[in-house]
Amino acid sequence: MGKMRTQSVRWRAVAVLASALLVGSVAACGNSDTGGGGGSTDDGKITMGFSQVGAESGWRTANTTSIKESAAAAGIELKFDDAQQKQENQIKAIRNYIQQKVDVIAFSPVVESGWDTVLKEAKDAGIPVILTDRSVDSADKTLYKTFLGSDFVKEGRLAGEWLVEQKKTASGPVNIVELQGNTGAAPANDRKKGFGEAIAANPNLKIIASQPGDFTRAGGKQVMEQFLKANPKIDVLFAHNDDMGLGALEAITAAGKVPGKDITIITVDAVKDGMQALADGKFNFIAECSPLLGPQLMDLAKKVHAGEEVPPRIETEETTFTQEQAKEALPNRKY
Ligand code: AHR
């Protein structure tokens, strides 16, 4: 009798285990069928794999904070990787996210070219990709869902137009040096283009030297030192971001020149340190580039995960700052 009871208890246990396994495998099939990459768990939480360029500038630090805070606020689980300004690290991180079957991949591409293969791998795995901050030059626009970020050409153009206005009465040559961002990056290519097109309006304005300073203070300082050694007459510096401009300030001061007076300084970003330099009269003009992309990115992630249509390109609204405007804006500046 006792033996029979033990056997029936065993059978019941086996039946419960078998049905639990069946439910489990059906749920797993359901996840991979969503086309969202199967990263969703039963709690319905979205998992985002994010590959960040690095930590090269004040802008980047503010951007990373915005993304991390917004993911937490939106209830999105964030897997974050810092690529240290290397494309190979970004490709590796994206491949890891594909293997982990995250729901959405987002990244800010360090350079514009060379993404087709890995983007195709994500597409084949059914994982939607959102480009944020910087775009890619892939001809096949179906490799990613959307781009969220700035119009970098416009930023360069606004910087150039301001200079054209300032120098409209200049009778002789105005010598400009340019500190570019890292080679091949969308903001470096586009800001150079926009600025160059705008200053073409006045043939007196000439770029006499242009070198990458990699968007870092150290790079800006080092390249500006070389510019100063090689060129006895520099009237204007156009730096593709605040950090390179801030590094250049040290080189300019060390060379016995007064920044903002002997050399007109124009930058891009408008992070707090840049705005302070502008308010202090060391910079002369900044074209804004907003790093606060986190909230919009999380909204987009929810939409693409739900299979909703999103616009192919979403541009951030931005402005420009003179020295007077920087003094007014500084107390409320968030980054
Ligand atoms: O891609 C945005 C640019 O990257 C910012 O202007 C610069 O500061 C950053 O490093």
XYZ file of C-alpha atoms in Angstrom, residues 10 51 55 99 110 112 117 119 138 161 167 170 173 178 188 205 210 214 242 246 255 262 265 296 312 316 332:
27
model
C 6.378 10.298 -7.905
C 27.464 51.395 -27.218
C 34.347 59.750 -22.408
C 24.205 37.295 -28.835
C 32.552 56.943 -33.455
C 30.600 57.365 -40.137
C 28.182 44.198 -41.840
C 24.148 46.391 -38.818
C 25.346 53.286 -45.025
C 27.964 82.918 -40.515
C 34.653 90.330 -40.125
C 38.021 93.378 -42.609
C 43.270 88.420 -44.857
C 40.622 74.771 -37.247
C 34.030 66.518 -37.633
C 38.498 84.496 -44.516
C 43.278 72.338 -39.938
C 40.077 64.236 -31.280
C 34.328 73.252 -26.324
C 39.459 74.920 -23.620
C 52.256 81.774 -26.083
C 44.173 88.542 -29.911
C 37.573 81.728 -30.545
C 13.717 60.934 -26.599
C 13.696 58.251 -40.178
C 17.411 68.283 -31.784
C 20.395 77.667 -15.399
